[in-house]
């Protein structure tokens, strides 16, 4: 856990710090954004009639899909004696607790207490299991674990702008905080040192980069540009592709690559499981059927890439556990500072039940990577 905010460039935040931190609970800044949808797994693995237990921001949640195909998410805890409802039976309409057989509809309402005598006047209609908002988008299931009242607007779910011919998904649990893991999604400085596999980065030299960043709803985009990388992955597309990378709260990185009619999207989602465990989900989609042949080859490479992040993040977390401060330094760390500014604004907007106002401005950044 980070126990203090990162050191930010003084000039950048001195003005806002005095006002923001007076009203914001510093603890809240160390937590994942509470009122937001997080990726909890692939859509296609949650079949009708299935239940799945997931952990999200410290909550135990049971997900399911009813007979009609509608998703639901509720607290994975029977109100009677705390049994995990995910261990129960689901007939596509109601979940039966395996301990004493109480039945709950997918709306969380208790429908039946089979042990009640017909002479017993006890009324079970007021017994409910807490429900959570649940959605589907880009082939994934998303749950908002927030239980508070109405707050600001929540960040939009990522969508895929084309019909994919195929996709490849790798999930990896990182023993690190949500913030540290999410920073790796907006950190150009680590790429040359951590992701140095031949197939991703054949040249070991650091090169000067200039990128334009533009604010977007709940985040920022690194504007389209002709890529300068000589990566074989890009070469596969033929020609010079246009690449656009968007970061969006709470922890979503959307990389979209276009070359003529060819499309590739590489989406990465961070999901807080507990305060020190974060799931990284990487999904690669493409619209050229011929690339489906490469899936068996690409899967271990994608796993290797994510494992590189996992290993370095876990070691960094150990260092932050000993001394929980960071020095965010230079322009390559500005996107990391922006992450905290975006989160701070989202928390403040929620407190004031108003719309999110992006605090960032269009900016050109230079670094070597
Ligand atoms: S614990 Fe669920 S029915 Fe008793
Ligand atoms: Fe990385």
Coordinates of C-alpha atoms and ligand atoms in Angstrom, one line a residue:
X1 CA 0.0 0.0 0.0
X2 CA 1.1 3.5 -0.7
X3 CA 0.9 5.4 2.5
X4 CA 1.5 8.8 1.1
X5 CA 0.8 10.5 -2.2
X6 CA 3.6 10.5 -4.7
X7 CA 5.9 13.5 -4.8
X8 CA 4.6 15.6 -7.6
X9 CA 6.3 18.4 -9.4
X10 CA 5.8 21.2 -7.0
X11 CA 4.9 23.8 -9.6
X12 CA 2.3 21.6 -11.1
X13 CA 0.3 20.9 -8.0
X14 CA 1.2 23.4 -5.3
X15 CA -1.8 25.5 -6.2
X16 CA -4.3 22.6 -6.1
X17 CA -2.8 20.7 -3.2
X18 CA -3.8 23.2 -0.6
X19 CA -7.4 23.1 -1.6
X20 CA -7.8 19.4 -2.7
X21 CA -6.1 17.7 0.1
X22 CA -7.9 19.7 2.7
X23 CA -11.2 18.3 1.5
X24 CA -10.1 14.9 0.3
X25 CA -9.5 12.0 2.7
X26 CA -5.8 11.1 1.9
X27 CA -6.9 7.5 2.5
X28 CA -9.3 7.8 -0.4
X29 CA -6.5 8.8 -2.7
X30 CA -4.6 5.5 -1.9
X31 CA -7.6 3.4 -2.8
X32 CA -8.8 2.4 -6.2
X33 CA -11.6 4.7 -7.5
X34 CA -14.6 3.4 -5.6
X35 CA -17.4 4.3 -8.0
X36 CA -16.3 2.7 -11.3
X37 CA -16.7 -0.4 -13.3
X38 CA -13.8 -3.0 -13.2
X39 CA -13.2 -5.9 -15.5
X40 CA -14.1 -9.2 -13.8
X41 CA -13.4 -11.6 -16.6
X42 CA -14.4 -12.7 -20.1
X43 CA -18.1 -12.6 -21.1
X44 CA -18.0 -15.8 -23.1
X45 CA -16.9 -17.9 -20.1
X46 CA -20.0 -16.9 -18.2
X47 CA -22.6 -19.2 -19.7
X48 CA -26.3 -19.1 -18.9
X49 CA -27.0 -20.9 -15.6
X50 CA -23.4 -20.5 -14.5
X51 CA -22.2 -18.9 -11.2
X52 CA -18.7 -17.4 -10.7
X53 CA -17.1 -16.2 -7.5
X54 CA -14.9 -13.1 -8.0
X55 CA -13.0 -10.8 -5.6
X56 CA -13.2 -7.1 -6.3
X57 CA -11.8 -4.4 -4.2
X58 CA -12.0 -6.6 -1.1
X59 CA -15.6 -7.6 -1.8
X60 CA -16.6 -11.2 -2.4
X61 CA -19.0 -11.2 -5.3
X62 CA -21.0 -13.9 -7.1
X63 CA -21.7 -13.3 -10.8
X64 CA -24.2 -15.2 -12.9
X65 CA -26.1 -15.3 -16.1
X66 CA -29.8 -16.2 -16.0
X67 CA -31.8 -18.3 -18.4
X68 CA -32.6 -15.2 -20.5
X69 CA -28.9 -14.3 -20.8
X70 CA -29.0 -11.3 -18.3
X71 CA -26.1 -10.9 -16.0
X72 CA -26.3 -10.3 -12.2
X73 CA -23.8 -9.6 -9.5
X74 CA -24.5 -9.9 -5.8
X75 CA -22.6 -10.2 -2.6
X76 CA -21.3 -13.7 -2.2
X77 CA -22.7 -14.1 1.2
X78 CA -25.9 -15.6 2.4
X79 CA -27.6 -13.3 4.9
X80 CA -28.6 -16.3 7.0
X81 CA -25.2 -17.5 8.2
X82 CA -22.7 -16.1 5.7
X83 CA -22.4 -19.1 3.4
X84 CA -20.8 -18.3 0.0
X85 CA -23.8 -18.3 -2.4
X86 CA -21.4 -19.2 -5.2
X87 CA -21.1 -22.6 -3.7
X88 CA -24.9 -23.1 -4.2
X89 CA -27.1 -24.2 -7.0
X90 CA -28.4 -21.9 -9.7
X91 CA -31.3 -23.1 -11.9
X92 CA -31.1 -20.1 -14.2
X93 CA -33.7 -18.2 -12.1
X94 CA -32.7 -18.4 -8.4
X95 CA -29.7 -19.3 -6.3
X96 CA -30.1 -21.9 -3.6
X97 CA -27.8 -21.6 -0.6
X98 CA -26.1 -24.9 0.1
X99 CA -26.3 -24.5 3.9
X100 CA -30.1 -24.4 4.7
X101 CA -31.6 -24.0 1.3
X102 CA -32.7 -20.4 1.3
X103 CA -33.5 -19.3 -2.2
X104 CA -32.6 -15.9 -3.7
X105 CA -33.8 -14.4 -7.0
X106 CA -31.2 -12.7 -9.2
X107 CA -32.6 -9.5 -7.9
X108 CA -31.2 -10.4 -4.5
X109 CA -34.7 -11.0 -3.0
X110 CA -35.2 -14.0 -0.7
X111 CA -37.8 -16.1 -2.4
X112 CA -38.1 -19.1 -0.1
X113 CA -37.0 -20.4 3.3
X114 CA -37.8 -24.1 2.9
X115 CA -37.4 -24.8 6.6
X116 CA -40.3 -22.5 7.6
X117 CA -43.4 -24.3 8.8
X118 CA -46.7 -23.1 7.2
X119 CA -47.7 -22.1 10.7
X120 CA -44.7 -19.9 11.1
X121 CA -45.6 -16.2 10.4
X122 CA -42.0 -15.1 9.8
X123 CA -41.8 -12.9 6.7
X124 CA -38.8 -13.4 4.5
X125 CA -39.7 -10.8 1.9
X126 CA -37.5 -8.2 3.5
X127 CA -34.4 -10.4 3.4
X128 CA -32.2 -9.3 0.5
X129 CA -28.6 -9.9 -0.8
X130 CA -26.8 -6.7 -1.9
X131 CA -26.6 -6.3 -5.6
X132 CA -23.9 -4.6 -7.7
X133 CA -24.2 -2.9 -11.1
X134 CA -22.9 -5.2 -13.9
X135 CA -22.4 -4.6 -17.6
X136 CA -20.8 -6.3 -20.7
X137 CA -18.5 -4.5 -23.1
X138 CA -15.6 -5.4 -25.4
X139 CA -16.1 -9.1 -24.6
X140 CA -15.7 -8.6 -20.9
X141 CA -17.9 -8.4 -17.8
X142 CA -17.6 -5.3 -15.7
X143 CA -18.8 -4.8 -12.1
X144 CA -19.0 -1.6 -10.1
X145 CA -18.4 -2.5 -6.4
X146 CA -19.5 0.8 -5.1
X147 CA -22.2 0.7 -2.4
X148 CA -22.5 4.4 -1.6
X149 CA -25.2 6.7 -2.7
X150 CA -25.2 8.6 -6.0
X151 CA -21.9 10.3 -6.8
X152 CA -20.4 11.8 -10.0
X153 CA -20.5 10.3 -13.5
X154 CA -18.6 7.0 -13.8
X155 CA -16.0 6.5 -16.6
X156 CA -17.4 4.9 -19.8
X157 CA -16.7 1.3 -20.4
X158 CA -14.2 0.5 -23.2
X159 CA -15.7 -0.5 -26.5
X160 CA -14.2 -2.1 -29.5
X161 CA -14.8 -0.1 -32.7
X162 CA -14.7 -3.0 -35.1
X163 CA -15.9 -6.6 -35.6
X164 CA -12.9 -8.7 -34.4
X165 CA -11.9 -11.8 -36.5
X166 CA -10.2 -13.1 -33.4
X167 CA -8.9 -12.2 -30.0
X168 CA -6.4 -13.3 -27.4
X169 CA -6.8 -12.8 -23.7
X170 CA -4.2 -13.2 -20.9
X171 CA -4.9 -12.6 -17.3
X172 CA -2.3 -12.3 -14.6
X173 CA -2.5 -11.5 -10.8
X174 CA 0.1 -9.1 -9.6
X175 CA 1.0 -8.9 -5.9
X176 CA 1.0 -5.1 -5.9
X177 CA -1.4 -2.3 -5.2
X178 CA -3.9 -1.0 -7.8
X179 CA -2.1 2.3 -8.1
X180 CA 1.4 0.9 -8.7
X181 CA 0.0 -1.5 -11.2
X182 CA -2.1 1.1 -13.0
X183 CA 0.9 3.5 -13.2
X184 CA 2.7 0.8 -15.4
X185 CA -0.1 1.4 -18.0
X186 CA 0.9 5.1 -18.4
X187 CA 4.7 4.8 -17.8
X188 CA 6.8 5.0 -21.0
X189 CA 10.0 5.0 -19.0
X190 CA 9.8 1.3 -18.1
X191 CA 9.3 -0.2 -21.5
X192 CA 12.9 -0.2 -22.7
X193 CA 14.1 -1.8 -19.5
X194 CA 11.3 -4.2 -18.6
X195 CA 9.9 -5.2 -22.0
X196 CA 13.2 -5.9 -23.8
X197 CA 12.3 -9.1 -25.6
X198 CA 13.7 -9.3 -29.1
X199 CA 10.2 -9.7 -30.6
X200 CA 8.9 -6.5 -29.0
X201 CA 12.0 -4.3 -29.0
X202 CA 14.8 -5.5 -31.2
X203 CA 16.9 -2.3 -30.6
X204 CA 18.2 -1.7 -27.2
X205 CA 18.9 2.0 -27.8
X206 CA 16.9 4.7 -26.1
X207 CA 15.6 7.2 -28.6
X208 CA 14.2 10.7 -28.2
X209 CA 10.4 10.7 -28.4
X210 CA 7.9 13.6 -28.8
X211 CA 4.2 12.8 -28.2
X212 CA 1.1 14.9 -28.0
X213 CA -1.3 14.2 -25.2
X214 CA -4.9 15.4 -25.3
X215 CA -7.5 15.2 -22.5
X216 CA -10.4 12.8 -23.1
X217 CA -13.4 12.0 -20.9
X218 CA -11.9 10.6 -17.6
X219 CA -8.4 10.4 -19.1
X220 CA -6.0 11.3 -21.9
X221 CA -5.0 10.1 -25.3
X222 CA -1.5 9.9 -26.8
X223 CA -2.5 11.2 -30.2
X224 CA -2.2 9.2 -33.4
X225 CA 1.2 9.3 -35.0
X226 CA 3.2 7.4 -37.4
X227 CA 5.0 4.9 -35.2
X228 CA 8.7 5.0 -35.1
X229 CA 9.1 1.6 -33.7
X230 CA 10.6 -1.2 -35.7
X231 CA 8.8 -3.8 -33.7
X232 CA 8.0 -7.0 -35.7
X233 CA 4.5 -6.8 -34.3
X234 CA 3.9 -3.6 -36.2
X235 CA 5.7 -5.0 -39.3
X236 CA 3.0 -7.7 -39.4
X237 CA 0.5 -5.1 -40.3
X238 CA 2.4 -3.9 -43.3
X239 CA 2.9 -0.2 -44.0
X240 CA 3.2 2.4 -41.3
X241 CA 0.3 2.1 -38.9
X242 CA -1.4 4.8 -36.9
X243 CA -1.3 4.2 -33.2
X244 CA -3.5 5.8 -30.6
X245 CA -3.1 5.1 -26.9
X246 CA -5.8 6.2 -24.5
X247 CA -5.8 6.0 -20.7
X248 CA -9.0 6.2 -18.9
X249 CA -10.0 5.9 -15.2
X250 CA -10.1 3.8 -13.2
X251 CA -7.3 1.7 -14.8
X252 CA -7.9 1.2 -18.5
X253 CA -5.3 1.4 -21.4
X254 CA -6.7 1.2 -24.9
X255 CA -4.1 0.9 -27.7
X256 CA -5.7 1.1 -31.2
X257 CA -3.6 0.4 -34.3
X258 CA -4.9 1.1 -37.8
X259 CA -3.3 0.4 -41.1
X260 CA -5.7 0.9 -44.0
X261 CA -8.7 -1.3 -43.2
X262 CA -6.6 -3.5 -40.8
X263 CA -7.4 -3.0 -37.2
X264 CA -5.6 -4.3 -34.1
X265 CA -6.6 -3.3 -30.6
X266 CA -4.5 -4.0 -27.5
X267 CA -6.6 -3.3 -24.4
X268 CA -5.2 -3.6 -20.8
X269 CA -7.4 -3.5 -17.7
X270 CA -6.3 -3.3 -14.0
X271 CA -8.7 -4.7 -11.5
X272 CA -8.2 -4.3 -7.7
X273 CA -8.7 -7.7 -6.0
X274 CA -7.5 -6.7 -2.6
X275 CA -5.4 -3.8 -1.3
X276 CA -2.2 -5.5 -2.5
X277 CA -3.4 -7.8 -5.3
X278 CA -4.3 -6.6 -8.7
X279 CA -5.5 -8.5 -11.8
X280 CA -4.0 -7.4 -15.1
X281 CA -6.1 -8.4 -18.1
X282 CA -4.6 -8.0 -21.6
X283 CA -6.9 -8.5 -24.6
X284 CA -5.6 -8.3 -28.2
X285 CA -8.2 -8.1 -31.0
X286 CA -7.8 -8.1 -34.7
X287 CA -9.9 -8.0 -37.8
X288 CA -7.7 -10.0 -40.2
X289 CA -8.7 -13.7 -40.1
X290 CA -5.2 -14.7 -41.2
X291 CA -3.9 -13.6 -37.8
X292 CA -5.9 -16.3 -36.1
X293 CA -3.2 -18.7 -37.3
X294 CA -0.7 -16.9 -35.1
X295 CA -2.8 -17.2 -31.9
X296 CA -0.8 -20.2 -30.5
X297 CA 2.4 -18.4 -31.1
X298 CA 1.2 -15.0 -29.7
X299 CA -0.2 -16.4 -26.5
X300 CA 3.1 -17.2 -24.8
X301 CA 4.6 -14.0 -26.0
X302 CA 1.7 -12.0 -24.5
X303 CA 2.1 -13.9 -21.2
X304 CA 5.8 -13.2 -21.2
X305 CA 5.1 -9.5 -21.7
X306 CA 2.7 -9.4 -18.8
X307 CA 5.0 -11.5 -16.6
X308 CA 7.7 -8.9 -17.1
X309 CA 5.4 -6.3 -15.7
X310 CA 4.2 -8.6 -12.9
X311 CA 7.8 -9.4 -11.7
X312 CA 9.0 -5.8 -11.7
X313 CA 5.9 -4.5 -10.0
X314 CA 6.1 -7.1 -7.3
X315 CA 9.7 -6.2 -6.5
X316 CA 8.8 -2.5 -6.6
X317 CA 5.9 -3.1 -4.2
X318 CA 8.2 -4.7 -1.7
X319 CA 10.3 -1.5 -1.8
X320 CA 7.2 0.7 -1.4
X321 CA 6.1 -1.5 1.5
X322 CA 9.4 -0.6 3.3
X323 CA 9.1 3.1 2.4
X324 CA 5.9 4.2 0.7
X325 CA 7.1 7.2 -1.3
X326 CA 7.8 7.8 -5.0
X327 CA 9.6 10.5 -6.8
X328 CA 7.8 11.2 -10.0
X329 CA 10.4 13.0 -12.1
X330 CA 10.7 14.4 -15.6
X331 CA 8.3 14.4 -18.5
X332 CA 8.2 10.6 -18.8
X333 CA 6.6 10.6 -15.3
X334 CA 4.0 13.3 -16.1
X335 CA 1.4 10.8 -17.3
X336 CA 1.8 9.1 -13.9
X337 CA 1.2 12.4 -12.2
X338 CA -1.9 12.9 -14.4
X339 CA -3.3 9.6 -13.2
X340 CA -3.3 11.0 -9.6
X341 CA -4.8 14.3 -10.8
X342 CA -7.6 12.5 -12.7
X343 CA -8.3 10.3 -9.6
X344 CA -8.3 13.3 -7.3
X345 CA -10.8 15.1 -9.6
X346 CA -13.0 12.0 -9.8
X347 CA -13.1 11.8 -6.0
X348 CA -13.9 15.5 -5.7
X349 CA -16.6 15.4 -8.4
X350 CA -18.1 12.4 -6.5
X351 CA -18.1 14.3 -3.2
X352 CA -19.8 17.3 -4.8
X353 CA -22.1 15.0 -6.9
X354 CA -21.2 16.9 -10.0
X355 CA -19.8 15.9 -13.4
X356 CA -16.1 15.1 -13.8
X357 CA -14.1 18.1 -15.2
X358 CA -10.9 16.9 -16.8
X359 CA -8.1 19.0 -15.2
X360 CA -5.5 18.2 -18.0
X361 CA -4.6 20.3 -20.9
X362 CA -3.3 19.4 -24.4
X363 CA 0.5 19.0 -24.0
X364 CA 3.6 17.8 -25.9
X365 CA 5.9 15.6 -23.9
X366 CA 9.5 14.6 -24.6
X367 CA 11.4 11.7 -23.2
X368 CA 13.8 9.0 -24.2
X369 CA 12.6 5.4 -24.5
Ligands
LIG1 S1 -26.4 -19.9 5.5 FE1 -27.6 -19.8 3.7 S2 -29.4 -20.8 4.2 FE2 -28.3 -20.8 6.0
LIG2 FE1 4.6 -2.8 -18.9

